[in-house]
PDB file of C-alpha atoms in Angstrom:
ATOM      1  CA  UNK A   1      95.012  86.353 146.882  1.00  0.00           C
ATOM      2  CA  UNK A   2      97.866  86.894 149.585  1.00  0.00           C
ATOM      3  CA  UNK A   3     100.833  87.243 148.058  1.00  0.00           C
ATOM      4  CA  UNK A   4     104.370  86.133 150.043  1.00  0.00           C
ATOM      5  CA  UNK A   5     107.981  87.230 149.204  1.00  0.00           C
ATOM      6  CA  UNK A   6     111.050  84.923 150.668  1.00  0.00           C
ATOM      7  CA  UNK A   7     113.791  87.543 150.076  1.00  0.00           C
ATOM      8  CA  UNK A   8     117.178  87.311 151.199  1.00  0.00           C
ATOM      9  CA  UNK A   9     121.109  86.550 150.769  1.00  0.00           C
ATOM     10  CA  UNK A  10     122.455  83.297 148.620  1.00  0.00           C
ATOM     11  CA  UNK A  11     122.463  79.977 150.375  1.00  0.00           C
ATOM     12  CA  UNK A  12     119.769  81.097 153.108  1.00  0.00           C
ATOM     13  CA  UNK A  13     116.884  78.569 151.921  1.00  0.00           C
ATOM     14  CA  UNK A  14     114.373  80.883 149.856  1.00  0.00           C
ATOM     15  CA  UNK A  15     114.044  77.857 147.660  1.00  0.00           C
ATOM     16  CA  UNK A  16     113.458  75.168 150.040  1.00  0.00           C
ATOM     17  CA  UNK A  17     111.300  77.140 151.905  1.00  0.00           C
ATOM     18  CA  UNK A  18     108.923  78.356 149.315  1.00  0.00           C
ATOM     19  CA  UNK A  19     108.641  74.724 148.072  1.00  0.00           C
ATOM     20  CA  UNK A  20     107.765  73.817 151.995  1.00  0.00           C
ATOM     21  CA  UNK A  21     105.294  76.538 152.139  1.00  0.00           C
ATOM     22  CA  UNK A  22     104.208  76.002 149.505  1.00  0.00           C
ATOM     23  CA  UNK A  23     103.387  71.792 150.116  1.00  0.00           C
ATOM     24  CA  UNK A  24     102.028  72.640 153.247  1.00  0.00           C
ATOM     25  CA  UNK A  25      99.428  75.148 152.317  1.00  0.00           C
ATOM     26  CA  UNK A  26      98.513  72.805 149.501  1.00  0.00           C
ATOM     27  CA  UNK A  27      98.314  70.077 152.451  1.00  0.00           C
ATOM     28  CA  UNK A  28      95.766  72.121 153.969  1.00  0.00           C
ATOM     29  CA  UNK A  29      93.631  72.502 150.913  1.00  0.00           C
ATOM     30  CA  UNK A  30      94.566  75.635 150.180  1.00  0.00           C
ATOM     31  CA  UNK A  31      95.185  76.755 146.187  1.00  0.00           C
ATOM     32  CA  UNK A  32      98.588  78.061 145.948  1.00  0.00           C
ATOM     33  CA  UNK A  33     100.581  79.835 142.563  1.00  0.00           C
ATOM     34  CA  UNK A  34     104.337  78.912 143.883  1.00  0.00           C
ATOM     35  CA  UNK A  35     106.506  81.314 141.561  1.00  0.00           C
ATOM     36  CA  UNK A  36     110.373  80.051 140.839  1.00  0.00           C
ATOM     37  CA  UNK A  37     112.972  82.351 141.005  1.00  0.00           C
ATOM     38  CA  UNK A  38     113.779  83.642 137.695  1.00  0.00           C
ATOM     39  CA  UNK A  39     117.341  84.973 138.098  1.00  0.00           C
ATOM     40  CA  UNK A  40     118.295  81.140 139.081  1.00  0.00           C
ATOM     41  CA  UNK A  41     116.629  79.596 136.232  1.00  0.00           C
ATOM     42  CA  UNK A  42     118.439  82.329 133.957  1.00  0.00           C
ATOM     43  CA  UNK A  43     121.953  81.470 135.427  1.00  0.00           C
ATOM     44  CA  UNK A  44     120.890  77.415 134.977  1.00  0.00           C
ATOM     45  CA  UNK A  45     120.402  78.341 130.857  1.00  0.00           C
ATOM     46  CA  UNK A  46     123.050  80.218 130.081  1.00  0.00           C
ATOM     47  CA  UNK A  47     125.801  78.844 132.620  1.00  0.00           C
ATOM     48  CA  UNK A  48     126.486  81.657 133.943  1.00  0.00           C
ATOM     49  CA  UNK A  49     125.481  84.979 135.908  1.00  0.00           C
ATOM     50  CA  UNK A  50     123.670  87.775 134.296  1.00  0.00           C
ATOM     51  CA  UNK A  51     125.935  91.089 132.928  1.00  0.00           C
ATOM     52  CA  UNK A  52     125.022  94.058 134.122  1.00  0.00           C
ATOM     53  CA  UNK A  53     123.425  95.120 130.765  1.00  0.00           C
ATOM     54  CA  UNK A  54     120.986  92.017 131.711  1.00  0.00           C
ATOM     55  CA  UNK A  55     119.849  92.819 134.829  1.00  0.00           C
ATOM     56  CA  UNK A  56     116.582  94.970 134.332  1.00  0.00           C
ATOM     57  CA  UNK A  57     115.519  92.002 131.603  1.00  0.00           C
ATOM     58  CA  UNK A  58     115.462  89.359 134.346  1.00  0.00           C
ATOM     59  CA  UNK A  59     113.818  91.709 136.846  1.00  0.00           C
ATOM     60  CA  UNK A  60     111.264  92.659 134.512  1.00  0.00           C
ATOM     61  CA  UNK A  61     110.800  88.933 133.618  1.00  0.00           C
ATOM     62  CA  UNK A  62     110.392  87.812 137.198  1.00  0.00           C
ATOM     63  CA  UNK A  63     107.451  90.490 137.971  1.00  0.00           C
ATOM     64  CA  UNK A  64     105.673  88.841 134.947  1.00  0.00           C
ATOM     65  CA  UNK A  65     106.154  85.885 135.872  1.00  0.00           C
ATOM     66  CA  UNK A  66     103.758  87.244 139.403  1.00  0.00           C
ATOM     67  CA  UNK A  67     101.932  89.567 137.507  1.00  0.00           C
ATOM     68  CA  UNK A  68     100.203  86.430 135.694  1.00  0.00           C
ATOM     69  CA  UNK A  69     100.297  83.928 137.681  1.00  0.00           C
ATOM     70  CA  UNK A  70      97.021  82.139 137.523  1.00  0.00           C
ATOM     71  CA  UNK A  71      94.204  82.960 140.194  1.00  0.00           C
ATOM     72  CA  UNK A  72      94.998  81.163 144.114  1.00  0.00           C
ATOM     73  CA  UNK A  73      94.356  81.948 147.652  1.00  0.00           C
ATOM     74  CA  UNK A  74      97.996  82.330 148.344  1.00  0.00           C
ATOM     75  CA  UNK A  75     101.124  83.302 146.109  1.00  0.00           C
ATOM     76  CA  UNK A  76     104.436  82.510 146.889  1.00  0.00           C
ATOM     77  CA  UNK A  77     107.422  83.872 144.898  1.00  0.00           C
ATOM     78  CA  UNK A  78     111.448  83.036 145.474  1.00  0.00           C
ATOM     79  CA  UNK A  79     112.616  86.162 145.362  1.00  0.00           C
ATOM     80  CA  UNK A  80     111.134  89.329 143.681  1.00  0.00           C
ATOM     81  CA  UNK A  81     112.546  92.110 141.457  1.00  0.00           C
ATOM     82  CA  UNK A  82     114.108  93.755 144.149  1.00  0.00           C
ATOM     83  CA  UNK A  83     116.880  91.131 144.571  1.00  0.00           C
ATOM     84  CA  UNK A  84     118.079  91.857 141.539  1.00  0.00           C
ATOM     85  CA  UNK A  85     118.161  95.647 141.781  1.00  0.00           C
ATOM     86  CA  UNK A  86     120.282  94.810 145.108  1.00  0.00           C
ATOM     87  CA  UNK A  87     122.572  92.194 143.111  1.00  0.00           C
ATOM     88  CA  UNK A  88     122.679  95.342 140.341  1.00  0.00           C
ATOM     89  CA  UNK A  89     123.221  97.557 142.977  1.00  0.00           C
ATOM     90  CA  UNK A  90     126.354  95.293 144.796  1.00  0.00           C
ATOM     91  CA  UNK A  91     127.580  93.486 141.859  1.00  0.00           C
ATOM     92  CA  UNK A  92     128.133  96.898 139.304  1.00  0.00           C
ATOM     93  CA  UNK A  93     127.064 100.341 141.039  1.00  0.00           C
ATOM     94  CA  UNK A  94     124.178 100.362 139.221  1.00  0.00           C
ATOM     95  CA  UNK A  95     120.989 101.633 141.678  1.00  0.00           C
ATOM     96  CA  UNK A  96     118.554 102.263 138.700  1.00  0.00           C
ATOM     97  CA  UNK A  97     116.193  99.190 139.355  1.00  0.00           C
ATOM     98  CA  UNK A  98     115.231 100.072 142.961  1.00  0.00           C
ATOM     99  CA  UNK A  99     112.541 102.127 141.955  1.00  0.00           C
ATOM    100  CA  UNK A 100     110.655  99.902 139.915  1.00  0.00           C
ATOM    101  CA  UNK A 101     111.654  97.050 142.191  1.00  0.00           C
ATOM    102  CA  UNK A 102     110.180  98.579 145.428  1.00  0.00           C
ATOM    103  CA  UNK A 103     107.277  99.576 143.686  1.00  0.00           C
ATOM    104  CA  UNK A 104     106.564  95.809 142.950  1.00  0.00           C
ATOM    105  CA  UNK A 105     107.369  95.017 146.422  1.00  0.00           C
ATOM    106  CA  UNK A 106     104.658  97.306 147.311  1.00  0.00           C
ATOM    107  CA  UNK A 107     102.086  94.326 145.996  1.00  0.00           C
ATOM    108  CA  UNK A 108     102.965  91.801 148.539  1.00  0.00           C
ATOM    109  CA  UNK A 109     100.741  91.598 152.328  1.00  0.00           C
ATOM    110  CA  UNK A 110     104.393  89.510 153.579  1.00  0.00           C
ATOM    111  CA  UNK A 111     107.445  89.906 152.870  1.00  0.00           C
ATOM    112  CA  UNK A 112     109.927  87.153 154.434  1.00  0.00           C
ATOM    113  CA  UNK A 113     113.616  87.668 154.656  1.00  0.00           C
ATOM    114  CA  UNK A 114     115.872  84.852 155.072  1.00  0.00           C
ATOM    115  CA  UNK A 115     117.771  84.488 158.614  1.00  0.00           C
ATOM    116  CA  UNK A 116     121.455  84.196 158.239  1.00  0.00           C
ATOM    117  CA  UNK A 117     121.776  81.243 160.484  1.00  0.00           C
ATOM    118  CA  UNK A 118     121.901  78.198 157.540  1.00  0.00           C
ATOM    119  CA  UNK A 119     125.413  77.192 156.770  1.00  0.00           C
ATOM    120  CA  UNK A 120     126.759  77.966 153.242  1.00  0.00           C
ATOM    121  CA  UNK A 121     126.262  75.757 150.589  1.00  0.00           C
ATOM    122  CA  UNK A 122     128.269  75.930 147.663  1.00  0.00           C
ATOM    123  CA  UNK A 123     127.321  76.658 144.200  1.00  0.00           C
ATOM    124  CA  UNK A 124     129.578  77.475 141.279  1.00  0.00           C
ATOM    125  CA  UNK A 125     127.011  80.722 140.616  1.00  0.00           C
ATOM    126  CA  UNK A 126     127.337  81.820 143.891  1.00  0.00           C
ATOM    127  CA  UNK A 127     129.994  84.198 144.723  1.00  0.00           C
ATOM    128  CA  UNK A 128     130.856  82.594 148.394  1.00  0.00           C
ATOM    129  CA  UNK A 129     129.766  82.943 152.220  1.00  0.00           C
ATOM    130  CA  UNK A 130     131.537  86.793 152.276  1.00  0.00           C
ATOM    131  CA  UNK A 131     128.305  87.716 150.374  1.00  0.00           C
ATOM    132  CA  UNK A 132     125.735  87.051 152.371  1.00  0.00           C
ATOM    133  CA  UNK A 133     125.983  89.996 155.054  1.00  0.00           C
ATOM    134  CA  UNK A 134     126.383  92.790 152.681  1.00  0.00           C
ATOM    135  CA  UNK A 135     123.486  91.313 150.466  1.00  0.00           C
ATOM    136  CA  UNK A 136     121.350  91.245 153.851  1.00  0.00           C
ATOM    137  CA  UNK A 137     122.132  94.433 154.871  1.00  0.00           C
ATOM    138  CA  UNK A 138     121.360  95.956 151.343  1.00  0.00           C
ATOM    139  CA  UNK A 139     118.244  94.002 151.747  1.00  0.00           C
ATOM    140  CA  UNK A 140     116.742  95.402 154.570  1.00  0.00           C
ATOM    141  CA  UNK A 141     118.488  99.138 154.196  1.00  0.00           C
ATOM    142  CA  UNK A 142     115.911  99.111 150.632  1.00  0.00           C
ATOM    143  CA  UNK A 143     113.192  97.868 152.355  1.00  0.00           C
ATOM    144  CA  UNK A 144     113.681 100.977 155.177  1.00  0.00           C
ATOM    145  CA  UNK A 145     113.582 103.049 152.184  1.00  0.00           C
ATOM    146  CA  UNK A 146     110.715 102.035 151.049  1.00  0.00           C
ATOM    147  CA  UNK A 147     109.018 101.817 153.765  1.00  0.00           C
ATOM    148  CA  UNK A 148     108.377  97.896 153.909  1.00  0.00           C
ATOM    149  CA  UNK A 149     108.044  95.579 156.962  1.00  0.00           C
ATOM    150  CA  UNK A 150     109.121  92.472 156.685  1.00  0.00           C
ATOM    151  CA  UNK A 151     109.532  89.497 158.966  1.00  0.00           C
ATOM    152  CA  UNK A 152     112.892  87.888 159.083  1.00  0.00           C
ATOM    153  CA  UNK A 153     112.939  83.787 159.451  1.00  0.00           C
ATOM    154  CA  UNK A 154     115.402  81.336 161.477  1.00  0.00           C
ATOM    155  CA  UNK A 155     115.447  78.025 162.519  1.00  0.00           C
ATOM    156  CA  UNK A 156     116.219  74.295 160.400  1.00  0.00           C
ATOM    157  CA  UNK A 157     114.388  72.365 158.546  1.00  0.00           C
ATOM    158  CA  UNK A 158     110.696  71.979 159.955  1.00  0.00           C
ATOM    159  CA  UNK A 159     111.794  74.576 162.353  1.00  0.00           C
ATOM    160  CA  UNK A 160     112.075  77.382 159.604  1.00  0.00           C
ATOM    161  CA  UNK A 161     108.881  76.060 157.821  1.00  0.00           C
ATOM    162  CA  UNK A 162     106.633  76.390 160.882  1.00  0.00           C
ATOM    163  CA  UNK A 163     107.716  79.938 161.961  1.00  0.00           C
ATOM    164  CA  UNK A 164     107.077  81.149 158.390  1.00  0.00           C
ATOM    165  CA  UNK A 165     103.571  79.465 158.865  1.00  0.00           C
ATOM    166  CA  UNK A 166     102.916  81.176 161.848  1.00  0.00           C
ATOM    167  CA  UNK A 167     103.788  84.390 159.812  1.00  0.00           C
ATOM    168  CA  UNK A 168     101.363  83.439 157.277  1.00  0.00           C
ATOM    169  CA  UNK A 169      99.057  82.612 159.332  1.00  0.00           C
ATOM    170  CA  UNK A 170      98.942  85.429 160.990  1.00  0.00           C
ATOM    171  CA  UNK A 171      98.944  88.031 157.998  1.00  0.00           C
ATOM    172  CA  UNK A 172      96.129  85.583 156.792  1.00  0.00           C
ATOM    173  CA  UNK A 173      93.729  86.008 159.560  1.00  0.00           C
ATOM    174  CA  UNK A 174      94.380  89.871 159.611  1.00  0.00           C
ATOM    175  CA  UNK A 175      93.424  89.651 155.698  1.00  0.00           C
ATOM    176  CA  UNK A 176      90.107  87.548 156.519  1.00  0.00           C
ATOM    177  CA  UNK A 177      91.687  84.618 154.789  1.00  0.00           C
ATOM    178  CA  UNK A 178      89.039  82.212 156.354  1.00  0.00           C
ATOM    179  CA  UNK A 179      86.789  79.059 156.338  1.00  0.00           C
ATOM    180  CA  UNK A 180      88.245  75.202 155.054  1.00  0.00           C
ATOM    181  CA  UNK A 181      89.374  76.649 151.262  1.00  0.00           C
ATOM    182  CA  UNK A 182      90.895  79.755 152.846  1.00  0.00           C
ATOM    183  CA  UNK A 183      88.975  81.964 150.238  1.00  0.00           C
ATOM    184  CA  UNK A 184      90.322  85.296 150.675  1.00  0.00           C
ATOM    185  CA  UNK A 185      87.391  87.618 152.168  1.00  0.00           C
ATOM    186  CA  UNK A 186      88.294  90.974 153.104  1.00  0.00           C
ATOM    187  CA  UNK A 187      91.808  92.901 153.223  1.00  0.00           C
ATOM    188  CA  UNK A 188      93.068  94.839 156.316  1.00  0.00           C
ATOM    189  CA  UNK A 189      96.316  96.514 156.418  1.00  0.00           C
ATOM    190  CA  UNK A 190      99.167  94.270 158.557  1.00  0.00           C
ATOM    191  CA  UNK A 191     102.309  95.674 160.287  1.00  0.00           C
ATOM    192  CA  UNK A 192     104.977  93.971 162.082  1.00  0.00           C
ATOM    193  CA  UNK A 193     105.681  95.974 164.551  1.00  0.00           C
ATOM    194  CA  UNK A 194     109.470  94.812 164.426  1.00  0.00           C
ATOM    195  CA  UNK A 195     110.672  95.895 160.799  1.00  0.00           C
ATOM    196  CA  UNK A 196     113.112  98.329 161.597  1.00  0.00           C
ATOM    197  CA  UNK A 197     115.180  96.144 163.874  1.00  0.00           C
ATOM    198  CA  UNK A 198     118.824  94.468 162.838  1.00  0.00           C
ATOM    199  CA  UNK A 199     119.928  93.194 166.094  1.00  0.00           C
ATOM    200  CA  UNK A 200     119.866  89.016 164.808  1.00  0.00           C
ATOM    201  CA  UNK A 201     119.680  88.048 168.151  1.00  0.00           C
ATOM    202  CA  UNK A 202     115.967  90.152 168.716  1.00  0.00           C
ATOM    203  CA  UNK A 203     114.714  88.643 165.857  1.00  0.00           C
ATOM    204  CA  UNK A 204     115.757  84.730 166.946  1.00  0.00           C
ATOM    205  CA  UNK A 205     114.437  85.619 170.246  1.00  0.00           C
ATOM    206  CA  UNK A 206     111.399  86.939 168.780  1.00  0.00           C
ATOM    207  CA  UNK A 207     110.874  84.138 166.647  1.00  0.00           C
ATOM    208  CA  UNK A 208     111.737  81.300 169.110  1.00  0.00           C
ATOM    209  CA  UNK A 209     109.309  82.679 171.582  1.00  0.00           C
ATOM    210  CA  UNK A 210     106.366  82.632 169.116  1.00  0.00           C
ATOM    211  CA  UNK A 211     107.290  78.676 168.626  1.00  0.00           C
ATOM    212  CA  UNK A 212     105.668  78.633 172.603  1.00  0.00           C
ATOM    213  CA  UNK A 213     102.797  80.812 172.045  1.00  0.00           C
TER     214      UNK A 213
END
């Protein structure tokens, strides 16, 4: 199984994109275990966001949720636990789920973090557009940390969708994810050479060459 992370800031289209993923892989035949995000289906219940008291619950709840999801050639999870250590982290001074959270994060051959370049959609359980850059930035100073790479997606629409295929794809064929079901065969370690760097405008760059290749 390959297992894919869409990570990053509110309003920045982990949702939409793991559903578009998610119907495209299936389009190609391939088995797929598309995992919600458990923090949003949480706040939808109870109306509200999660105390701080609540926050390892719903991170421990989410990596079940992955942990058994049922056998597929691909996995594709809205968010992880380490979201929610950052949210602990922002929201109340409270850095005691990184550990656990990186460790999970550990599991994943991609990790995809959401480009800043979608405009804000509102949401009465968000806290507003002023969020999003110190969320990001928490983001990807944990992953440093921990040693992660991670590929950071841009672009609208179809646009988005296609350079997180070409991601995929890519961490796929290094994996010996081959042949018409895409049965996983083999496992070889992937880096992106490119996980350290911040600079947005590198990483559009980056991303709208590949659209040429």
């Amino acid at each position: 199984m390959i297992r894919i992370a869409l990570l990053g800031a509110e309003s920045t289209g982990k949702t939409q994109l793991a559903k578009a993923i998610t119907a495209n892989l299936r389009s190609q035949g391939h088995s797929v275990a598309a995992i919600p995000e458990t923090l949003r289906l949480w706040c939808d219940q109870a109306g509200r966001t999660p105390r701080a008291d609540e926050q390892w619950a719903i991170a421990l709840a989410h990596a079940a949720r992955i942990a058994q999801a049922p056998t597929a050639t691909y996995l594709v999870a809205d968010t992880t636990a380490l979201m929610t250590a950052i949210y602990s982290d922002l929201l109340f001074g409270d850095r005691s789920l990184y550990a656990y959270a990186l460790e999970q994060q550990r599991s994943f051959d991609l990790t995809l973090v959401m480009g800043l370049d979608l405009p804000w959609a509102a949401d009465p359980l968000r806290d507003g557009p002023h969020s999003r850059a110190p969320v990001d930035s928490a983001l990807r100073a944990a992953l440093a940390r921990g040693n992660l790479p991670y590929q950071v997606v841009y672009g609208k629409d179809q646009t988005r969708t296609r350079n997180a295929l070409h991601a995929i794809e890519s961490i796929a064929s290094r994996a010996g994810a081959t042949s018409a079901r895409g049965r996983f065969l083999s496992k070889t370690p992937w880096v992106w050479n490119c996980e350290k760097c911040s600079d947005p405008e590198c990483e559009h760059k980056l991303f709208s060459g590949l659209l040429h290749r």
